[in-house]
Amino acid sequence: VEDREAIGGSAFGGQRAVCCTADLAKLGVCPEGEMIHRPSTKNPGWPKVFGISFSEDDEVTTLPLKSIQITKTGMYNLYFIHCDLNLKDLIIEGKTVWKNPTGYLSGRMEPLMNFYGFMSLVFVILGIFWFMQYARFWREFLPLQNFITLVITLGMLEMALWYFDYAEFNGSGTRPIGITMWAVTFDTIKHTIARIIILMVSMGYGVVRPTLGGLTSKVTMLGATFFLASEILELVENVGAVSDLSGKARLFLVLPVAILDAFFILWIFTSLSSTLNKLQTKRMVAKLDIYRKFTNALAVVVIVSVGWICYENAWIIPAFWQILSFSLLCVICVLWAPSQNSTRYAYSGEANEDFDKDDTNLTLIKPSPTPSKDFRTVPETRTAQGSNGASSNGDLEEDKTE
């Protein structure tokens, strides 16, 4: 990349040209119709230039196999340049093979293989912790915790598939399409379910309300649309070549995912605000405390996401989002970890759900099974009032009403 300035030139500071124009030829800078290049002052022997020409009236010519030894780490470009106007319909067919000391993965992709291997191990550790808690307190399990279990399982499969995808790519030089498609699919499913779970938690599912009611179909529709848009985008980016897409085509794929993501965020925080108000009104202190911690964690994730600045190392970009989503999953696992007190956070009927202010000892106040004395004395009092001249029919009507 440092030698790009050694290719091409301009006359009197005009427009830069790769091929020698008539104006440049008149100045004696270069022969007209040939490529302009000069030796690099920083890297002796670079840029490497290999010429090829057509003999007589031949329509096909072949470039002999060339092998270039790379001794310096950096970014390298390969250009196919023709300056002969008679070659305006030139078609180039063939392939280039690039290999690093560690394998066929590019310098930007190679760290991702190690990263996904590490994340696979981390997900296994989280899975062991979660499933041990699951086995210990399976009687106290909540429906919401089943969804969390599903996300952890999908995460383990996704990270393992991404690791094997990059490992196979690194070893063979050819991307395994089958493994890549499965990795992309599990990745999309996990992210879709994770967003739906966060939305359900924000709505108070299993804590404030037993079901989503009429919102179930809307949540399902939003999740299905997000999955479809994300799956198409990820398949094009990972299975196809990103550079093959024009700016408009890429925008057409990225824009729906961005809009749906923004809609998820808006709906999540709106639902969280409603749920927090509801818990505060009903004085459900234990549930309110856990929801406040969840809200703070979500707010931190959103702030970090907005403030994220892309580093020079491009591999950090996908790694960053994986770490961020895993951190949020860990927070959810801690807040809703299976325990002997799991059911204290479960929905138990809003009609009678009125908790004391004590966070450690939640007492459910229920109406007394036997009528109180005050209720028994009401008819007697009204009978006495009737003996003082009140209308007996009026008393009878009042008793019926009572």
Coordinates of C-alpha atoms in Angstrom, one line a residue:
V1 CA 0.0 0.0 0.0
E2 CA 2.9 2.4 0.7
D3 CA 3.9 2.1 -3.0
R4 CA 0.7 3.3 -4.5
E5 CA 2.2 6.7 -5.1
A6 CA 4.8 5.0 -7.3
I7 CA 2.1 4.1 -9.8
G8 CA 0.7 6.8 -12.1
G9 CA 1.5 10.5 -12.6
S10 CA 0.2 13.9 -13.6
A11 CA 1.3 16.8 -15.8
F12 CA 1.7 20.1 -14.0
G13 CA -0.3 19.0 -11.0
G14 CA -3.3 18.0 -13.2
Q15 CA -5.5 14.9 -13.0
R16 CA -3.6 11.8 -12.0
A17 CA -3.3 9.1 -14.7
V18 CA -2.2 5.5 -14.6
C19 CA -1.5 5.3 -18.3
C20 CA 0.8 7.6 -20.2
T21 CA -1.3 10.2 -22.1
A22 CA -0.3 12.2 -25.1
D23 CA 0.4 15.3 -22.9
L24 CA 2.7 13.3 -20.6
A25 CA 4.5 11.7 -23.6
K26 CA 5.2 15.2 -25.1
L27 CA 6.9 16.1 -21.8
G28 CA 9.2 13.1 -22.2
V29 CA 7.9 11.6 -18.9
C30 CA 6.9 8.2 -20.4
P31 CA 6.1 6.5 -23.7
E32 CA 2.5 7.0 -24.8
G33 CA 0.2 4.1 -24.2
E34 CA 2.3 2.5 -21.5
M35 CA 1.7 2.2 -17.7
I36 CA 3.4 4.8 -15.5
H37 CA 5.4 3.4 -12.7
R38 CA 8.7 4.1 -10.9
P39 CA 10.7 2.2 -8.3
S40 CA 9.8 2.7 -4.6
T41 CA 12.2 4.7 -2.5
K42 CA 11.1 2.9 0.7
N43 CA 10.9 -0.7 -0.5
P44 CA 13.6 -1.8 -3.0
G45 CA 12.3 -4.0 -5.7
W46 CA 8.8 -2.8 -5.4
P47 CA 6.3 -2.4 -6.9
K48 CA 6.5 -5.8 -8.7
V49 CA 5.5 -5.4 -12.4
F50 CA 4.9 -8.2 -14.8
G51 CA 4.2 -7.5 -18.4
I52 CA 2.2 -9.6 -20.9
S53 CA 1.5 -8.9 -24.6
F54 CA -0.6 -10.4 -27.4
S55 CA 1.3 -11.9 -30.3
E56 CA 0.2 -10.8 -33.8
D57 CA -3.5 -11.4 -34.1
D58 CA -3.9 -13.7 -31.1
E59 CA -7.1 -13.2 -29.1
V60 CA -5.9 -15.2 -26.1
T61 CA -2.6 -14.9 -24.1
T62 CA -1.5 -16.4 -20.8
L63 CA 0.4 -15.0 -17.9
P64 CA 3.0 -17.5 -16.6
L65 CA 2.5 -18.6 -13.0
K66 CA 4.2 -16.2 -10.7
S67 CA 5.1 -16.6 -7.0
I68 CA 6.0 -13.6 -4.9
Q69 CA 7.7 -13.9 -1.5
I70 CA 6.3 -11.5 1.1
T71 CA 8.8 -10.5 3.8
K72 CA 7.1 -7.5 5.3
T73 CA 3.7 -7.4 7.1
G74 CA 1.2 -5.0 5.6
M75 CA -1.6 -4.6 3.1
Y76 CA -0.9 -5.6 -0.5
N77 CA -2.9 -4.8 -3.6
L78 CA -2.9 -6.5 -7.0
Y79 CA -3.8 -4.4 -10.1
F80 CA -4.5 -5.6 -13.6
I81 CA -3.8 -2.6 -15.9
H82 CA -4.0 -2.2 -19.7
C83 CA -3.3 1.1 -21.5
D84 CA -3.7 0.0 -25.1
L85 CA -7.0 1.4 -26.4
N86 CA -7.4 -1.7 -28.6
L87 CA -7.9 -3.7 -25.5
K88 CA -11.0 -1.9 -24.3
D89 CA -13.0 -5.2 -24.4
L90 CA -10.4 -7.2 -22.6
I91 CA -11.6 -10.0 -20.3
I92 CA -9.4 -11.4 -17.6
E93 CA -10.0 -14.9 -16.2
G94 CA -8.0 -16.7 -13.5
K95 CA -7.3 -16.6 -9.8
T96 CA -4.9 -15.3 -7.2
V97 CA -3.8 -17.3 -4.2
W98 CA -2.7 -15.4 -1.0
K99 CA -1.2 -17.2 1.9
N100 CA 0.0 -15.9 5.3
P101 CA 2.5 -17.8 7.5
T102 CA -0.4 -19.0 9.7
G103 CA -2.6 -20.1 6.8
Y104 CA -4.9 -18.8 4.0
L105 CA -6.9 -16.4 6.1
S106 CA -6.3 -12.8 5.5
G107 CA -4.7 -10.6 8.1
R108 CA -8.1 -9.1 9.0
M109 CA -9.8 -12.5 9.3
E110 CA -7.0 -14.5 11.0
P111 CA -7.6 -13.0 14.6
L112 CA -11.3 -13.9 14.3
M113 CA -10.5 -17.6 14.3
N114 CA -8.7 -17.4 17.7
F115 CA -11.5 -15.1 18.9
Y116 CA -14.3 -17.5 18.1
G117 CA -12.3 -20.3 19.6
F118 CA -12.0 -18.3 22.8
M119 CA -15.7 -17.4 22.7
S120 CA -16.6 -21.1 22.3
L121 CA -14.8 -21.8 25.5
V122 CA -16.5 -18.9 27.3
F123 CA -19.9 -20.0 26.2
V124 CA -19.2 -23.5 27.4
I125 CA -18.3 -22.2 30.9
L126 CA -21.4 -20.1 31.0
G127 CA -23.5 -23.1 29.8
I128 CA -22.0 -25.3 32.5
F129 CA -22.8 -22.8 35.2
W130 CA -26.4 -22.3 33.9
F131 CA -27.2 -26.0 33.4
M132 CA -25.8 -26.8 36.9
Q133 CA -28.2 -24.2 38.4
Y134 CA -30.9 -25.6 36.1
A135 CA -30.4 -29.1 37.5
R136 CA -30.3 -27.9 41.1
F137 CA -33.5 -25.8 41.0
W138 CA -35.5 -27.3 38.2
R139 CA -38.6 -27.2 40.3
E140 CA -38.3 -23.4 40.7
F141 CA -37.7 -22.7 37.0
L142 CA -39.6 -19.9 35.3
P143 CA -40.7 -19.9 31.6
L144 CA -38.4 -16.9 31.0
Q145 CA -35.4 -19.0 32.1
N146 CA -36.2 -21.6 29.4
F147 CA -35.7 -19.0 26.8
I148 CA -32.4 -17.9 28.3
T149 CA -31.3 -21.6 28.2
L150 CA -32.2 -21.6 24.5
V151 CA -30.0 -18.5 23.8
I152 CA -27.0 -20.0 25.6
T153 CA -27.4 -23.3 23.7
L154 CA -27.6 -21.4 20.4
G155 CA -24.6 -19.3 21.4
M156 CA -22.4 -22.4 22.0
L157 CA -23.4 -23.8 18.6
E158 CA -22.9 -20.5 16.8
M159 CA -19.4 -19.9 18.2
A160 CA -18.3 -23.5 17.5
L161 CA -19.5 -23.2 13.9
W162 CA -17.8 -19.9 13.3
Y163 CA -14.5 -21.3 14.7
F164 CA -14.7 -24.4 12.4
D165 CA -15.7 -22.2 9.5
Y166 CA -12.5 -20.0 9.9
A167 CA -10.3 -23.0 10.7
E168 CA -11.4 -24.8 7.5
F169 CA -11.0 -21.6 5.5
N170 CA -7.5 -21.1 7.0
G171 CA -6.4 -24.7 6.2
S172 CA -7.8 -25.1 2.7
G173 CA -8.0 -21.6 1.3
T174 CA -11.6 -22.1 0.2
R175 CA -14.5 -21.1 2.4
P176 CA -16.7 -24.0 3.4
I177 CA -20.1 -22.8 2.2
G178 CA -22.1 -25.3 4.1
I179 CA -20.6 -24.5 7.5
T180 CA -20.7 -20.8 6.8
M181 CA -24.4 -21.0 6.0
W182 CA -25.2 -22.9 9.2
A183 CA -23.0 -20.5 11.3
V184 CA -24.9 -17.5 9.8
T185 CA -28.3 -19.1 10.4
F186 CA -27.5 -19.9 14.1
D187 CA -26.1 -16.4 14.5
T188 CA -29.2 -14.8 13.1
I189 CA -31.6 -17.1 15.1
K190 CA -29.7 -16.3 18.3
H191 CA -29.7 -12.6 17.8
T192 CA -33.4 -12.6 16.9
I193 CA -34.4 -14.7 19.9
A194 CA -32.2 -12.5 22.2
R195 CA -34.0 -9.4 21.0
I196 CA -37.4 -11.0 21.5
I197 CA -36.4 -12.2 25.1
I198 CA -35.2 -8.7 26.0
L199 CA -38.5 -7.3 24.7
M200 CA -40.5 -9.9 26.6
V201 CA -38.6 -9.1 29.8
S202 CA -39.2 -5.4 29.3
M203 CA -42.9 -6.1 28.9
G204 CA -42.9 -7.9 32.2
Y205 CA -43.5 -11.4 30.8
G206 CA -43.6 -14.0 33.6
V207 CA -43.1 -11.3 36.2
V208 CA -45.9 -8.8 35.9
R209 CA -48.0 -10.5 33.3
P210 CA -48.5 -14.3 32.7
T211 CA -48.7 -13.9 28.8
L212 CA -48.1 -11.2 26.2
G213 CA -51.8 -11.4 25.3
G214 CA -52.6 -9.6 22.1
L215 CA -49.0 -8.5 21.6
T216 CA -47.8 -12.1 20.9
S217 CA -48.6 -11.9 17.2
K218 CA -46.9 -8.4 16.9
V219 CA -43.8 -9.6 18.7
T220 CA -43.7 -12.8 16.5
M221 CA -44.1 -10.8 13.3
L222 CA -41.4 -8.3 14.3
G223 CA -39.0 -11.2 15.1
A224 CA -39.7 -13.1 11.9
T225 CA -39.2 -9.9 9.8
F226 CA -35.9 -9.2 11.6
F227 CA -34.7 -12.7 11.1
L228 CA -35.4 -12.7 7.4
A229 CA -33.7 -9.3 6.8
S230 CA -30.7 -10.3 8.9
E231 CA -30.3 -13.7 7.3
I232 CA -30.2 -12.2 3.8
L233 CA -27.7 -9.6 4.8
E234 CA -25.4 -12.0 6.7
L235 CA -25.5 -14.6 3.8
V236 CA -24.5 -11.9 1.3
E237 CA -21.7 -10.6 3.5
N238 CA -20.2 -14.0 4.5
V239 CA -21.0 -16.4 1.6
G240 CA -20.7 -13.8 -1.2
A241 CA -18.2 -11.1 -1.7
V242 CA -18.9 -7.8 0.0
S243 CA -17.0 -5.9 -2.6
D244 CA -19.3 -7.2 -5.3
L245 CA -22.2 -5.1 -3.9
S246 CA -22.7 -1.6 -5.1
G247 CA -23.4 1.1 -2.5
K248 CA -27.1 1.2 -3.3
A249 CA -27.4 -2.6 -3.2
R250 CA -25.7 -2.8 0.2
L251 CA -27.9 0.1 1.5
F252 CA -30.9 -1.9 0.4
L253 CA -29.9 -4.8 2.6
V254 CA -28.5 -2.9 5.6
L255 CA -31.3 -0.3 5.9
P256 CA -34.2 -2.8 6.8
V257 CA -32.0 -4.4 9.5
A258 CA -31.1 -1.0 11.0
I259 CA -34.7 0.2 11.0
L260 CA -36.0 -3.0 12.7
D261 CA -33.2 -2.8 15.2
A262 CA -34.2 0.8 16.0
F263 CA -37.8 -0.3 16.4
F264 CA -36.7 -3.1 18.8
I265 CA -34.8 -0.6 21.0
L266 CA -37.7 1.9 21.0
W267 CA -40.2 -0.7 21.9
I268 CA -38.0 -2.2 24.6
F269 CA -37.4 1.1 26.5
T270 CA -41.0 2.1 26.1
S271 CA -42.1 -1.2 27.6
L272 CA -39.5 -1.0 30.4
S273 CA -40.7 2.4 31.4
S274 CA -44.3 1.1 31.7
T275 CA -43.2 -2.0 33.6
L276 CA -41.1 0.1 36.1
N277 CA -44.1 2.4 36.7
K278 CA -46.3 -0.6 37.3
L279 CA -44.0 -2.2 39.7
Q280 CA -43.5 1.0 41.6
T281 CA -47.2 1.6 41.9
K282 CA -47.8 -1.9 43.3
R283 CA -44.8 -1.6 45.6
M284 CA -43.2 -4.8 44.3
V285 CA -39.8 -3.9 45.7
A286 CA -37.9 -7.1 44.8
K287 CA -39.0 -7.1 41.2
L288 CA -38.5 -3.3 40.9
D289 CA -34.9 -3.7 42.1
I290 CA -34.1 -6.4 39.5
Y291 CA -35.8 -4.4 36.7
R292 CA -33.8 -1.3 37.6
K293 CA -30.5 -3.2 37.3
F294 CA -31.7 -4.6 34.0
T295 CA -32.6 -1.1 32.8
N296 CA -29.1 0.2 33.8
A297 CA -27.4 -2.6 32.0
L298 CA -29.4 -1.9 28.8
A299 CA -28.7 1.8 29.0
V300 CA -24.9 1.1 29.3
V301 CA -25.1 -1.2 26.2
V302 CA -26.9 1.4 24.1
I303 CA -24.5 4.2 25.2
V304 CA -21.4 2.1 24.4
S305 CA -22.9 1.1 21.1
V306 CA -23.6 4.6 20.1
G307 CA -20.2 5.8 21.2
W308 CA -18.3 3.0 19.5
I309 CA -15.5 4.2 17.2
C310 CA -14.2 1.7 14.6
Y311 CA -10.6 1.0 15.2
E312 CA -7.9 0.4 12.5
N313 CA -8.1 -3.3 13.1
A314 CA -11.2 -4.3 11.2
W315 CA -11.5 -7.7 13.0
I316 CA -12.3 -5.8 16.2
I317 CA -15.6 -4.6 14.8
P318 CA -17.5 -8.0 14.7
A319 CA -15.6 -9.1 17.9
F320 CA -16.9 -6.0 19.7
W321 CA -20.5 -6.7 19.0
Q322 CA -20.1 -10.3 20.0
I323 CA -18.5 -9.3 23.4
L324 CA -21.2 -6.7 23.9
S325 CA -24.1 -9.1 23.4
F326 CA -22.4 -11.7 25.5
S327 CA -21.9 -9.2 28.3
L328 CA -25.6 -8.4 28.2
L329 CA -26.5 -12.1 28.2
C330 CA -24.3 -12.6 31.3
V331 CA -26.2 -9.8 33.1
I332 CA -29.5 -11.4 32.3
C333 CA -28.2 -14.8 33.5
V334 CA -27.1 -13.2 36.8
L335 CA -30.3 -11.3 37.4
W336 CA -32.6 -14.3 36.5
A337 CA -30.3 -17.1 37.6
P338 CA -32.2 -20.3 38.8
S339 CA -32.3 -20.4 42.6
Q340 CA -34.5 -21.5 45.4
N341 CA -36.1 -18.0 45.3
S342 CA -36.8 -17.9 41.6
T343 CA -40.5 -18.0 42.1
R344 CA -40.5 -14.8 44.1
Y345 CA -40.0 -13.0 40.8
A346 CA -42.8 -15.0 39.0
Y347 CA -46.2 -13.7 38.2
S348 CA -48.8 -14.8 40.8
G349 CA -52.0 -13.0 39.8
E350 CA -52.3 -9.3 39.7
A351 CA -55.7 -9.3 41.5
N352 CA -54.0 -10.3 44.8
E353 CA -50.4 -9.4 44.1
D354 CA -49.6 -6.7 46.7
F355 CA -46.2 -7.1 48.3
D356 CA -44.8 -5.6 51.4
K357 CA -41.9 -3.1 51.2
D358 CA -39.5 -5.5 52.7
D359 CA -37.2 -6.8 49.9
T360 CA -35.9 -9.8 51.7
N361 CA -39.2 -11.1 53.1
L362 CA -42.1 -10.8 50.6
T363 CA -45.5 -11.6 52.1
L364 CA -48.5 -12.0 49.9
I365 CA -51.5 -10.4 51.6
K366 CA -54.6 -12.4 51.0
P367 CA -58.2 -11.7 52.1
S368 CA -59.4 -13.5 55.3
P369 CA -61.2 -16.7 54.5
T370 CA -63.9 -15.9 57.1
P371 CA -66.0 -12.8 57.2
S372 CA -65.0 -10.2 59.8
K373 CA -67.2 -9.0 62.7
D374 CA -67.7 -5.7 61.1
F375 CA -69.6 -7.3 58.2
R376 CA -71.8 -9.2 60.6
T377 CA -72.8 -6.1 62.6
V378 CA -73.9 -4.1 59.6
P379 CA -77.4 -5.7 59.1
E380 CA -78.0 -5.5 62.9
T381 CA -77.4 -1.8 63.0
R382 CA -79.6 -1.2 60.1
T383 CA -82.4 -3.2 61.8
A384 CA -82.2 -1.1 64.9
Q385 CA -82.5 2.0 62.7
G386 CA -85.6 0.6 61.3
S387 CA -87.3 0.4 64.7
N388 CA -86.8 4.1 65.1
G389 CA -89.1 4.9 62.3
A390 CA -87.1 4.1 59.2
S391 CA -88.8 2.4 56.2
S392 CA -88.6 -1.4 56.4
N393 CA -88.8 -1.6 52.6
G394 CA -85.8 0.8 52.4
D395 CA -83.8 -1.4 54.8
L396 CA -84.7 -4.5 52.8
E397 CA -83.5 -2.9 49.6
E398 CA -80.2 -1.8 51.3
D399 CA -79.7 -5.4 52.6
K400 CA -80.2 -6.8 49.1
T401 CA -77.8 -4.3 47.7
E402 CA -75.2 -5.1 50.3

